[in-house]
């Protein structure tokens, strides 16, 4: 078993066993190449009550190298967006970080309105209206 | 196999320079007097290498081990005065960009602050954390304290487990990256963040190979502790290739920090050039520091700017301005670069296939100049007003439209000639192959020996190099302010250009066995003459920089405007 698969298997087991932190939900994890999670912004901010869908893509270098993460809007999860430019996904990536910890960081980035500049007006509008994905 | 030979059987004695890669290495064994630094120096003079030419810069080439020795001396020095291990001293130096004086000063001021910032010492303990947090962080697997929140899922299970069974060592350690419980070998830096050997190896390999990063820090999130070289070597285990790539990256980082050093820009070359004379910005208005790395005489580059070629006689700032302009105007100028043109008499397509500008239409036999498309008869004897742009046209231009057309025409005049020399130089490289064939023929059809037919190869080389000089003279002329100095410059340019075209024509002419001896004489004479013209061109411009004689028609970085 490849390191990336074993590691994701372990993360999946932990999520199933321990659950996810408040406001974070695992929506889709059919394989070890692409996962989708939703992030709800907590607290009193402009995004209050909004849910954002995040798509994670992993290569076999995970977790040595960071996953590619982007916001997605429609049901096919195929919005052609730029990966999110968060520093923990770049120079500050550490292999001990996990999918859940990345979600927690993005959650707090959204809460402090530090939104990735790559989040286009189109995507933002779609996300803000809550259109596009349903949380089961 | 050696290309080192000497021609001494006629009145123009010159010995050949080495142009095979391996020759430069041979030259180290005491025959330093024969090293041809830039390929121009000794061609038509006999004897030992004479003094540096005015257009040459003083420099030395260093191999990777030589640079490593310089680095090691710095490391040993810091190691002894700070009383730290050499690998620690190396990290401190890298952290301070190899500025030894600054490092010593800062370290004397606050050793601990420097050591923490460089990642060779743990940061001081944070003011007593809340009790609940401290107890849970004790139970943390191996993750650093800051992961408390981010790895909450792992943490939850963990601290619970730990609280149930106090002796921490009771549970076998599992690497928090791969969670592979079959791993048995673990490594950690002084921060004690333990990870398995396999993950360390993967991580360092990825840093070195894909990120070209040689400053390796701990894998734990937010941990700044640096990996010393012995740790890196140990973690890479049997992967010697990555280890040597890592060492090369260290040398590159050092070289990039030292103003008088520059790494050879040619692919997969590991040589460095030391050129203190060109280490300051202001020196670049005085000299054009063209160097060769020492690994190969083909690795010619400019020490002062990113141009990987000999751009003499023009200084770096002007050369860069010109290249930028060519890039910006490339669409307008594209059509000129094209390799085909129409005969201005019969309109049939003519392809240029040699370096010579003297064209003869195959169809109607019209002879013309490739550059200006004017009849060759006007060029042949009363050569060569073709290099000088008639500034009058643009001065007389009154309205904006005519002015902008005149300025485009002016640019095209220079660009045309620039591109033509580049194109011709490329074609004369192809000519090399043809020439070799010609030389073989000559040995068969004449009584000449292999050494005696080398004059052809020599002539092709000289044409190539002088076309490079000519090419850049057009960039220079474009920016020279009108006046006496520019006219003198263009006189030299014209003389060199005429000589080059004549030699070019000679070497492309078909060889008649009957007249080979006289051809040989002519080519040899002309080669010597062309080199002399090239010398004059380069020497005069170099002197002009030193005397501050050149005036530009626009602001040039580093030069006074007047
Ligand atoms: Zn591991
Ligand atoms: Zn650490
Ligand atoms: Zn080189
Ligand atoms: Zn330069
Ligand atoms: Zn014709
Ligand atoms: Zn002409």
XYZ file of C-alpha atoms and ligand atoms in Angstrom:
704
model
C 0.000 0.000 0.000
C 1.349 3.385 -1.001
C 2.180 5.814 1.769
C -0.420 8.295 0.509
C -3.189 5.680 0.550
C -2.252 4.367 3.958
C -2.171 7.849 5.342
C -5.566 8.778 3.836
C -7.004 5.494 5.068
C -5.879 6.459 8.552
C -7.362 9.961 8.249
C -10.644 8.473 7.031
C -10.749 6.050 9.953
C -10.103 8.864 12.395
C -12.899 10.941 10.883
C -15.303 8.006 11.113
C -14.259 7.231 14.658
C -13.821 10.698 16.104
C -15.994 12.757 13.829
C -14.987 16.115 12.412
C -14.618 19.461 14.191
C -17.674 21.693 14.376
C -18.705 23.115 11.000
C -16.719 20.623 8.967
C -18.289 17.692 7.137
C -16.920 15.018 4.881
C -19.145 14.944 1.788
C -17.358 12.581 -0.505
C -14.351 10.281 -0.187
C -14.805 7.462 -2.684
C -11.134 6.994 -3.345
C -7.691 8.244 -2.353
C -7.340 10.750 -5.154
C -10.177 13.210 -4.532
C -12.188 14.170 -1.455
C -14.823 16.813 -0.896
C -15.543 18.440 2.435
C -17.800 21.280 3.433
C -16.769 24.098 5.700
C -19.248 26.288 7.526
C -18.040 29.584 8.870
C -18.681 29.930 12.556
C -19.164 33.155 14.435
C -20.488 36.512 13.429
C -18.957 37.311 10.043
C -20.099 38.205 6.549
C -20.023 34.507 5.740
C -22.111 33.544 8.749
C -24.118 30.431 8.073
C -22.578 29.906 4.627
C -21.224 26.561 3.634
C -18.271 26.243 1.311
C -17.327 23.081 -0.499
C -13.644 22.248 -0.733
C -12.204 19.732 -3.119
C -8.943 18.029 -2.162
C -6.823 16.279 -4.729
C -3.950 14.034 -3.671
C -1.048 12.629 -5.585
C 1.199 9.832 -4.368
C 3.532 12.397 -2.825
C 0.917 13.182 -0.165
C 1.537 13.981 2.692
C 5.147 14.878 1.875
C 3.747 17.427 -0.538
C 0.553 19.368 0.073
C -2.763 18.395 -1.510
C -4.283 20.700 -4.144
C -7.324 22.361 -2.615
C -9.975 24.465 -4.313
C -13.486 25.744 -3.805
C -16.084 24.011 -5.924
C -19.585 25.105 -6.812
C -21.719 22.725 -8.802
C -22.847 19.174 -8.272
C -20.196 17.794 -10.540
C -17.581 19.449 -8.415
C -15.783 20.556 -11.500
C -15.532 24.327 -11.175
C -12.317 25.187 -12.983
C -10.920 27.267 -10.183
C -7.378 27.993 -9.226
C -6.111 26.053 -6.216
C -6.389 28.004 -2.992
C -3.306 30.062 -2.209
C -3.083 29.526 1.520
C 0.426 29.546 2.900
C -0.072 26.247 4.725
C -0.706 24.672 1.330
C 2.522 26.166 0.053
C 5.705 27.065 1.832
C 4.303 26.361 5.299
C 2.972 22.922 4.470
C 4.021 20.287 6.939
C 3.527 16.564 6.369
C 1.937 16.290 9.810
C -0.995 18.420 8.662
C -4.118 16.566 7.548
C -7.235 17.130 5.460
C -9.169 18.094 8.564
C -6.491 20.486 9.792
C -6.450 22.197 6.391
C -10.240 22.623 6.612
C -9.909 24.102 10.097
C -7.361 26.599 8.817
C -9.498 27.612 5.853
C -12.487 27.891 8.180
C -10.619 30.372 10.334
C -9.324 32.208 7.262
C -12.902 32.682 6.086
C -13.972 33.721 9.566
C -11.374 36.474 9.565
C -12.360 37.331 5.963
C -8.922 36.434 4.688
C -10.254 34.929 1.513
C -7.970 33.585 -1.128
C -7.585 36.178 -3.883
C -8.088 33.387 -6.376
C -11.663 32.968 -5.241
C -13.329 34.657 -8.191
C -16.370 36.865 -8.020
C -18.366 34.187 -9.805
C -17.488 31.452 -7.376
C -17.987 33.702 -4.420
C -21.441 34.726 -5.559
C -22.393 31.095 -6.060
C -21.025 30.148 -2.694
C -22.680 33.014 -0.897
C -26.089 32.144 -2.232
C -25.543 28.618 -1.006
C -26.328 27.308 -4.482
C -24.597 24.286 -5.831
C -24.201 21.672 -3.195
C -26.403 20.056 -0.675
C -25.196 18.849 2.629
C -26.847 15.528 3.194
C 42.328 13.092 -29.180
C 43.675 16.555 -29.167
C 43.039 19.599 -31.239
C 46.115 21.298 -29.988
C 48.388 21.970 -32.868
C 50.580 24.672 -34.148
C 50.818 26.262 -37.518
C 54.246 27.597 -38.154
C 54.860 26.932 -41.780
C 54.040 30.337 -43.069
C 54.591 33.943 -42.239
C 51.374 34.290 -40.301
C 52.204 32.196 -37.372
C 49.480 31.543 -34.930
C 48.645 28.658 -32.811
C 45.222 27.267 -32.480
C 43.234 27.689 -29.355
C 41.571 24.790 -27.689
C 37.938 24.453 -28.421
C 37.293 20.990 -27.214
C 35.761 20.734 -23.791
C 38.384 18.419 -22.382
C 41.195 20.678 -23.437
C 40.570 23.176 -20.709
C 41.131 20.483 -18.150
C 44.415 19.518 -19.711
C 45.507 23.091 -19.504
C 45.641 22.850 -15.730
C 48.784 20.769 -15.818
C 51.210 23.583 -15.980
C 50.522 24.689 -19.506
C 48.472 27.621 -18.275
C 50.177 29.876 -20.754
C 48.185 28.209 -23.479
C 44.752 28.749 -22.042
C 42.732 30.811 -24.388
C 40.380 32.622 -22.144
C 37.902 34.051 -24.564
C 38.926 32.652 -27.864
C 40.080 35.987 -29.193
C 43.308 36.619 -27.423
C 46.266 34.979 -29.022
C 45.142 34.074 -32.449
C 47.592 35.969 -34.525
C 50.484 36.282 -32.194
C 52.941 33.666 -31.241
C 54.192 32.698 -27.871
C 52.968 32.767 -24.341
C 49.720 34.338 -23.370
C 50.285 38.023 -23.201
C 48.777 40.539 -20.876
C 45.070 40.889 -20.527
C 43.474 42.926 -23.294
C 41.718 46.122 -22.414
C 38.355 44.556 -23.306
C 38.990 41.492 -21.182
C 38.222 41.188 -17.521
C 40.344 39.509 -14.872
C 38.611 36.457 -13.435
C 39.192 32.893 -12.374
C 37.164 29.726 -12.802
C 36.477 27.489 -9.812
C 35.338 23.887 -9.759
C 32.736 22.763 -7.218
C 35.356 21.253 -4.870
C 37.286 24.515 -4.985
C 34.215 26.494 -3.954
C 33.498 23.922 -1.263
C 36.962 24.513 0.146
C 36.258 28.247 0.366
C 32.970 27.510 2.120
C 34.685 25.081 4.480
C 37.237 27.724 5.442
C 34.406 30.080 6.439
C 32.667 27.295 8.330
C 35.844 26.363 10.208
C 36.471 29.975 11.065
C 32.966 30.480 12.516
C 33.111 27.091 14.200
C 36.290 27.998 16.043
C 35.315 31.483 17.161
C 31.764 30.548 18.241
C 32.809 27.208 19.675
C 30.097 25.318 17.794
C 30.248 22.173 15.678
C 31.036 22.808 11.981
C 27.573 21.637 10.767
C 25.998 24.191 13.109
C 28.377 26.894 11.907
C 27.369 26.032 8.332
C 23.672 26.518 9.143
C 24.415 29.843 10.845
C 26.344 31.033 7.796
C 23.634 29.938 5.358
C 21.047 31.657 7.506
C 23.043 34.903 7.359
C 23.575 34.545 3.582
C 27.287 33.882 4.180
C 27.843 37.387 5.431
C 30.465 36.445 7.999
C 30.962 39.913 9.438
C 27.253 40.432 9.955
C 26.938 36.982 11.519
C 29.770 37.626 13.958
C 28.361 41.004 14.895
C 24.804 39.706 15.462
C 26.019 36.599 17.262
C 28.185 38.601 19.623
C 25.214 40.832 20.295
C 22.675 38.060 20.966
C 23.861 34.526 20.258
C 20.632 32.897 21.309
C 18.417 35.034 19.075
C 20.589 34.240 16.054
C 20.718 30.536 16.898
C 16.925 30.330 17.282
C 16.301 32.221 14.046
C 18.723 29.948 12.202
C 17.069 26.856 13.655
C 20.022 25.474 15.601
C 18.536 26.141 19.020
C 15.039 25.603 20.439
C 13.046 28.767 21.027
C 12.734 29.767 24.676
C 9.759 28.145 26.417
C 6.579 30.112 26.014
C 5.131 31.713 29.175
C 3.397 28.969 31.183
C 0.547 27.630 29.081
C -2.866 26.974 30.653
C -2.728 23.751 32.657
C -5.294 21.857 30.564
C -3.276 22.446 27.412
C 0.017 21.436 28.899
C -1.328 18.139 30.088
C -2.756 17.267 26.708
C 0.366 18.299 24.847
C 2.380 15.903 26.952
C 0.270 13.138 25.570
C 0.768 14.269 22.015
C 2.203 11.640 19.729
C 5.067 13.521 18.248
C 3.336 16.532 16.874
C 4.475 19.958 17.925
C 2.426 22.003 20.304
C 0.805 24.112 17.630
C -0.973 21.146 16.119
C -3.279 20.952 19.104
C -6.152 22.470 17.216
C -5.401 21.360 13.734
C -4.893 17.745 14.535
C -7.773 17.700 16.965
C -8.996 14.375 15.634
C -5.704 12.609 16.303
C -5.227 14.439 19.511
C -8.570 13.406 20.938
C -7.914 9.713 20.668
C -4.378 10.139 21.774
C -4.715 12.094 24.953
C -7.519 9.808 25.990
C -5.274 6.818 25.497
C -2.402 8.417 27.330
C -4.489 9.376 30.278
C -5.619 5.793 30.619
C -2.062 4.466 30.708
C 0.495 6.875 32.185
C 3.793 5.218 31.104
C 4.316 6.849 27.716
C 6.732 4.253 26.373
C 4.247 1.474 26.786
C 2.647 2.047 23.388
C 4.837 1.522 20.331
C 5.626 4.702 18.492
C 3.914 5.168 15.134
C 5.184 7.737 12.653
C 2.583 10.546 12.554
C 3.073 11.019 8.832
C 2.743 7.600 7.273
C 1.106 5.723 10.184
C 2.988 2.694 8.996
C 3.413 0.563 12.127
C 5.988 -1.641 10.433
C 8.522 1.196 10.557
C 11.163 0.710 13.197
C 13.789 3.356 12.526
C 13.018 6.886 13.654
C 14.981 10.102 13.370
C 14.527 13.472 14.982
C 16.349 16.766 15.173
C 17.116 18.523 18.427
C 13.413 19.435 18.718
C 12.672 15.718 19.257
C 9.924 15.602 16.641
C 10.208 11.951 15.713
C 9.372 10.638 12.259
C 10.258 7.419 10.553
C 13.398 7.200 8.421
C 11.327 6.514 5.308
C 9.310 9.736 5.679
C 12.460 11.775 6.325
C 14.019 10.380 3.191
C 10.924 11.098 1.108
C 10.679 14.601 2.501
C 14.316 15.579 1.981
C 14.350 14.040 -1.480
C 11.260 16.020 -2.419
C 12.766 19.268 -1.060
C 16.050 18.755 -2.892
C 14.763 17.280 -6.121
C 11.532 19.108 -6.791
C 11.968 22.346 -4.864
C 15.752 22.724 -5.274
C 15.758 23.635 -1.588
C 18.858 23.074 0.515
C 17.697 24.674 3.756
C 15.910 21.674 5.231
C 13.836 22.192 8.367
C 11.917 19.792 10.601
C 8.752 18.247 9.153
C 6.614 19.167 12.152
C 4.237 22.016 11.525
C 5.695 25.385 12.415
C 8.959 23.856 13.597
C 11.948 25.847 12.420
C 14.728 23.520 13.537
C 17.260 23.069 10.734
C 18.703 19.765 9.600
C 22.512 19.734 9.744
C 24.387 18.140 6.844
C 25.262 14.883 8.658
C 21.560 14.406 9.420
C 20.642 14.991 5.771
C 23.292 12.547 4.639
C 22.135 9.936 7.105
C 18.469 10.386 6.181
C 19.208 10.069 2.481
C 20.993 6.810 3.268
C 22.067 5.107 0.037
C 20.691 7.809 -2.271
C 24.037 9.301 -3.240
C 22.580 11.102 -6.224
C 20.264 13.244 -4.103
C 23.056 13.804 -1.618
C 25.333 15.168 -4.317
C 22.489 17.284 -5.713
C 22.061 18.645 -2.183
C 25.749 19.531 -2.026
C 25.491 21.290 -5.359
C 22.516 23.303 -4.071
C 24.584 24.346 -1.056
C 27.329 25.598 -3.347
C 24.774 27.432 -5.474
C 23.301 29.107 -2.406
C 26.778 30.213 -1.294
C 27.723 31.493 -4.754
C 24.440 33.416 -5.041
C 25.274 35.217 -1.778
C 28.759 36.349 -2.772
C 28.828 39.352 -5.136
C 32.114 38.388 -6.798
C 30.980 34.846 -7.606
C 28.586 33.594 -10.253
C 27.476 30.071 -11.054
C 27.846 28.940 -14.652
C 24.385 29.265 -16.244
C 24.876 26.392 -18.695
C 22.723 23.308 -18.036
C 24.159 20.760 -15.604
C 27.442 22.671 -15.273
C 28.764 23.014 -11.725
C 31.544 25.528 -12.231
C 31.742 28.957 -10.673
C 33.474 32.103 -11.859
C 35.108 34.566 -9.499
C 35.279 38.099 -10.883
C 35.878 40.756 -8.209
C 36.396 43.417 -10.892
C 32.740 43.166 -11.903
C 31.238 42.709 -8.448
C 29.793 46.199 -8.172
C 27.045 47.822 -10.209
C 29.166 50.836 -11.020
C 31.887 48.660 -12.545
C 29.412 47.604 -15.207
C 29.540 51.020 -16.863
C 33.273 50.544 -17.345
C 33.654 46.944 -18.411
C 31.797 44.158 -20.154
C 32.734 41.166 -17.992
C 32.524 38.241 -20.388
C 33.824 35.043 -18.786
C 34.123 31.306 -19.412
C 33.474 28.851 -16.607
C 36.467 26.580 -16.959
C 34.493 23.400 -17.590
C 34.111 24.152 -21.257
C 35.270 26.959 -23.494
C 31.752 26.942 -24.940
C 30.343 28.102 -21.589
C 30.651 31.786 -22.369
C 28.475 34.144 -20.354
C 28.334 37.618 -18.949
C 29.240 38.003 -15.304
C 27.324 41.252 -15.041
C 23.911 40.315 -16.431
C 21.780 37.308 -17.347
C 22.911 37.181 -20.996
C 24.494 33.789 -21.641
C 26.654 35.005 -24.490
C 29.465 37.382 -25.342
C 27.763 40.739 -25.789
C 30.880 42.816 -26.227
C 31.316 45.593 -27.094
C 28.061 46.823 -25.572
C 27.703 47.250 -21.788
C 25.163 45.152 -19.861
C 22.577 47.887 -19.329
C 22.459 48.796 -23.015
C 22.462 45.159 -24.118
C 19.492 44.449 -21.881
C 17.630 47.551 -23.105
C 18.164 46.447 -26.649
C 16.982 42.884 -26.056
C 13.926 44.239 -24.300
C 13.183 46.517 -27.225
C 13.569 43.646 -29.689
C 11.174 41.597 -27.631
C 8.623 44.410 -27.437
C 8.850 45.096 -31.148
C 9.221 41.520 -32.251
C 6.029 41.451 -34.277
C 6.927 44.496 -36.322
C 10.348 43.146 -36.925
C 9.440 39.535 -37.504
C 9.179 39.690 -41.229
C 12.774 40.778 -41.559
C 14.110 37.803 -39.726
C 12.568 35.542 -42.286
C 15.042 33.562 -44.223
C 13.629 34.261 -47.619
C 13.249 37.424 -49.622
C 12.139 38.364 -53.060
C 14.573 39.450 -55.698
C 13.835 43.125 -56.218
C 14.254 42.690 -59.944
C 12.388 39.544 -60.926
C 10.447 38.865 -57.696
C 11.458 35.224 -57.528
C 12.063 33.902 -54.043
C 15.620 33.851 -52.868
C 16.788 31.822 -49.959
C 19.813 32.735 -47.958
C 21.872 29.674 -47.234
C 25.277 30.991 -46.364
C 26.481 33.797 -44.158
C 27.542 36.079 -46.989
C 25.403 39.108 -47.801
C 26.401 39.221 -51.416
C 23.413 37.618 -53.117
C 22.984 36.615 -56.709
C 19.531 35.802 -57.973
C 19.589 32.349 -59.540
C 17.015 33.370 -62.091
C 17.982 36.775 -63.378
C 21.526 36.966 -62.051
C 20.824 40.253 -60.328
C 23.476 40.883 -57.664
C 22.362 42.641 -54.535
C 22.980 43.179 -50.829
C 20.829 40.945 -48.603
C 20.635 43.546 -45.881
C 19.530 46.656 -47.761
C 18.385 44.914 -50.951
C 20.333 47.529 -52.916
C 22.437 46.535 -55.923
C 25.714 44.935 -54.910
C 27.597 47.110 -57.418
C 27.074 50.025 -55.042
C 28.623 48.021 -52.231
C 31.486 46.239 -53.909
C 34.068 48.932 -54.340
C 32.970 51.957 -52.459
C 31.930 49.810 -49.541
C 29.965 50.096 -47.134
C 27.577 52.845 -46.270
C 25.153 50.100 -45.439
C 25.918 50.177 -41.713
C 25.094 53.827 -41.045
C 21.571 55.046 -40.590
C 20.751 58.335 -42.204
C 19.497 60.311 -39.222
C 18.451 63.214 -41.438
C 15.201 61.532 -42.352
C 14.003 61.466 -38.780
C 15.244 64.965 -38.012
C 13.341 66.360 -40.945
C 10.179 64.554 -40.023
C 7.599 67.110 -39.029
C 4.275 65.566 -38.162
C 3.775 62.804 -35.646
C 2.943 60.180 -38.197
C 6.086 60.730 -40.223
C 8.046 60.883 -36.993
C 6.750 57.592 -35.753
C 7.393 56.035 -39.139
C 10.888 57.472 -39.126
C 11.526 56.096 -35.656
C 10.333 52.667 -36.721
C 12.514 52.848 -39.789
C 15.433 53.854 -37.679
C 14.867 50.891 -35.369
C 14.442 48.544 -38.305
C 17.694 49.748 -39.792
C 19.585 48.597 -36.720
C 17.441 45.577 -36.015
C 17.751 44.405 -39.585
C 21.525 44.378 -39.363
C 21.505 42.901 -35.884
C 19.251 40.034 -36.945
C 21.188 39.524 -40.129
C 24.462 38.961 -38.311
C 22.772 36.610 -35.934
C 21.259 34.689 -38.804
C 24.526 34.662 -40.731
C 26.435 33.514 -37.682
C 24.018 30.626 -37.292
C 24.420 29.753 -40.927
C 28.173 29.863 -40.621
C 27.915 27.268 -37.858
C 26.257 25.036 -40.417
C 29.102 25.995 -42.650
C 31.394 24.268 -40.190
C 30.171 20.907 -41.347
C 30.500 21.868 -44.984
C 33.971 23.202 -44.304
C 35.109 19.940 -42.806
C 34.095 18.249 -46.010
C 35.886 20.867 -48.016
C 38.994 20.294 -45.958
C 38.867 16.589 -46.685
C 38.522 17.326 -50.364
C 41.465 19.661 -50.206
C 43.686 17.000 -48.744
C 42.781 14.713 -51.600
C 43.014 17.186 -54.434
C 46.041 19.100 -53.240
C 49.333 18.406 -51.606
C 48.182 20.051 -48.396
C 48.300 18.134 -45.139
C 45.549 18.026 -42.556
C 47.225 20.711 -40.524
C 47.694 22.882 -43.570
C 43.991 22.871 -44.376
C 43.022 24.079 -40.909
C 43.000 27.636 -42.184
C 39.445 27.055 -43.394
C 38.108 26.002 -40.034
C 39.945 28.866 -38.460
C 38.405 31.336 -40.892
C 34.889 30.024 -40.229
C 35.434 30.430 -36.481
C 36.694 33.954 -36.865
C 33.769 34.921 -39.070
C 31.387 33.526 -36.502
C 32.925 35.408 -33.597
C 33.263 38.658 -35.477
C 29.633 38.479 -36.562
C 28.772 38.289 -32.868
C 30.765 41.462 -32.263
C 29.096 43.119 -35.238
C 25.680 42.055 -34.093
C 26.127 43.826 -30.772
C 27.681 46.899 -32.381
C 24.284 47.535 -33.953
C 22.629 47.441 -30.552
C 25.251 49.915 -29.370
C 24.912 52.195 -32.394
C 21.142 52.318 -31.921
C 21.623 53.939 -28.519
C 24.689 56.085 -29.237
C 24.042 59.805 -29.297
C 24.785 61.372 -32.683
C 28.156 63.083 -33.008
C 31.815 62.574 -33.726
C 32.197 59.640 -31.385
C 29.361 57.776 -32.982
C 30.798 58.409 -36.417
C 34.161 57.020 -35.392
C 32.412 54.034 -33.894
C 30.546 53.453 -37.121
C 33.744 53.791 -39.133
C 35.237 50.954 -37.136
C 32.045 49.004 -37.480
C 32.039 49.516 -41.250
C 35.673 48.409 -41.586
C 35.045 45.278 -39.566
C 31.863 44.501 -41.414
C 33.487 44.899 -44.804
C 36.373 42.657 -43.800
C 34.014 40.017 -42.438
C 31.865 40.017 -45.563
C 34.928 39.648 -47.739
C 36.263 36.751 -45.720
C 32.806 35.219 -45.642
C 32.645 35.367 -49.414
C 36.087 33.804 -49.760
C 35.288 30.792 -47.608
C 32.010 30.114 -49.326
C 33.490 30.174 -52.814
C 33.924 26.810 -54.545
C 37.416 25.405 -54.335
C 39.471 25.055 -57.451
C 42.417 22.673 -56.933
C 44.484 24.779 -59.307
C 44.288 27.878 -57.178
C 44.165 26.351 -53.749
C 47.549 27.666 -52.701
C 46.620 31.216 -53.514
C 43.202 30.782 -51.895
C 44.891 29.562 -48.773
C 47.093 32.612 -48.769
C 44.163 34.936 -49.309
C 42.025 33.349 -46.618
C 44.871 33.330 -44.128
C 45.711 36.961 -44.806
C 42.097 37.996 -44.599
C 41.565 36.055 -41.383
C 44.426 37.904 -39.766
C 43.084 41.198 -41.025
C 39.544 40.501 -39.778
C 40.880 39.678 -36.339
C 42.797 42.899 -36.327
C 39.653 44.856 -37.195
C 37.824 43.042 -34.444
C 40.566 43.913 -31.964
C 40.331 47.562 -32.953
C 36.559 47.563 -32.564
C 36.679 45.958 -29.119
C 39.677 47.903 -27.874
C 38.308 51.240 -28.905
C 34.913 50.715 -27.300
C 36.526 49.391 -24.113
C 38.769 52.458 -23.937
C 35.736 54.625 -24.563
C 34.009 53.212 -21.477
C 37.058 53.810 -19.309
C 37.367 57.364 -20.606
C 33.632 57.977 -20.288
C 33.600 58.842 -23.962
C 30.315 57.212 -25.013
C 27.168 59.290 -24.881
C 23.763 57.698 -25.182
C 20.643 59.057 -26.786
C 18.541 57.872 -23.875
C 18.984 57.360 -20.155
C 21.117 54.311 -19.441
C 21.188 52.841 -15.942
C 24.401 53.781 -14.153
C 25.512 56.458 -16.614
C 25.251 60.177 -15.905
C 22.804 61.972 -18.067
C 24.111 65.104 -19.656
Zn 6.720 7.733 8.416
Zn 10.817 19.801 14.943
Zn 30.033 25.904 -17.328
Zn 26.274 41.619 -19.472
Zn 16.057 37.913 -59.794
Zn 23.614 46.890 -48.251
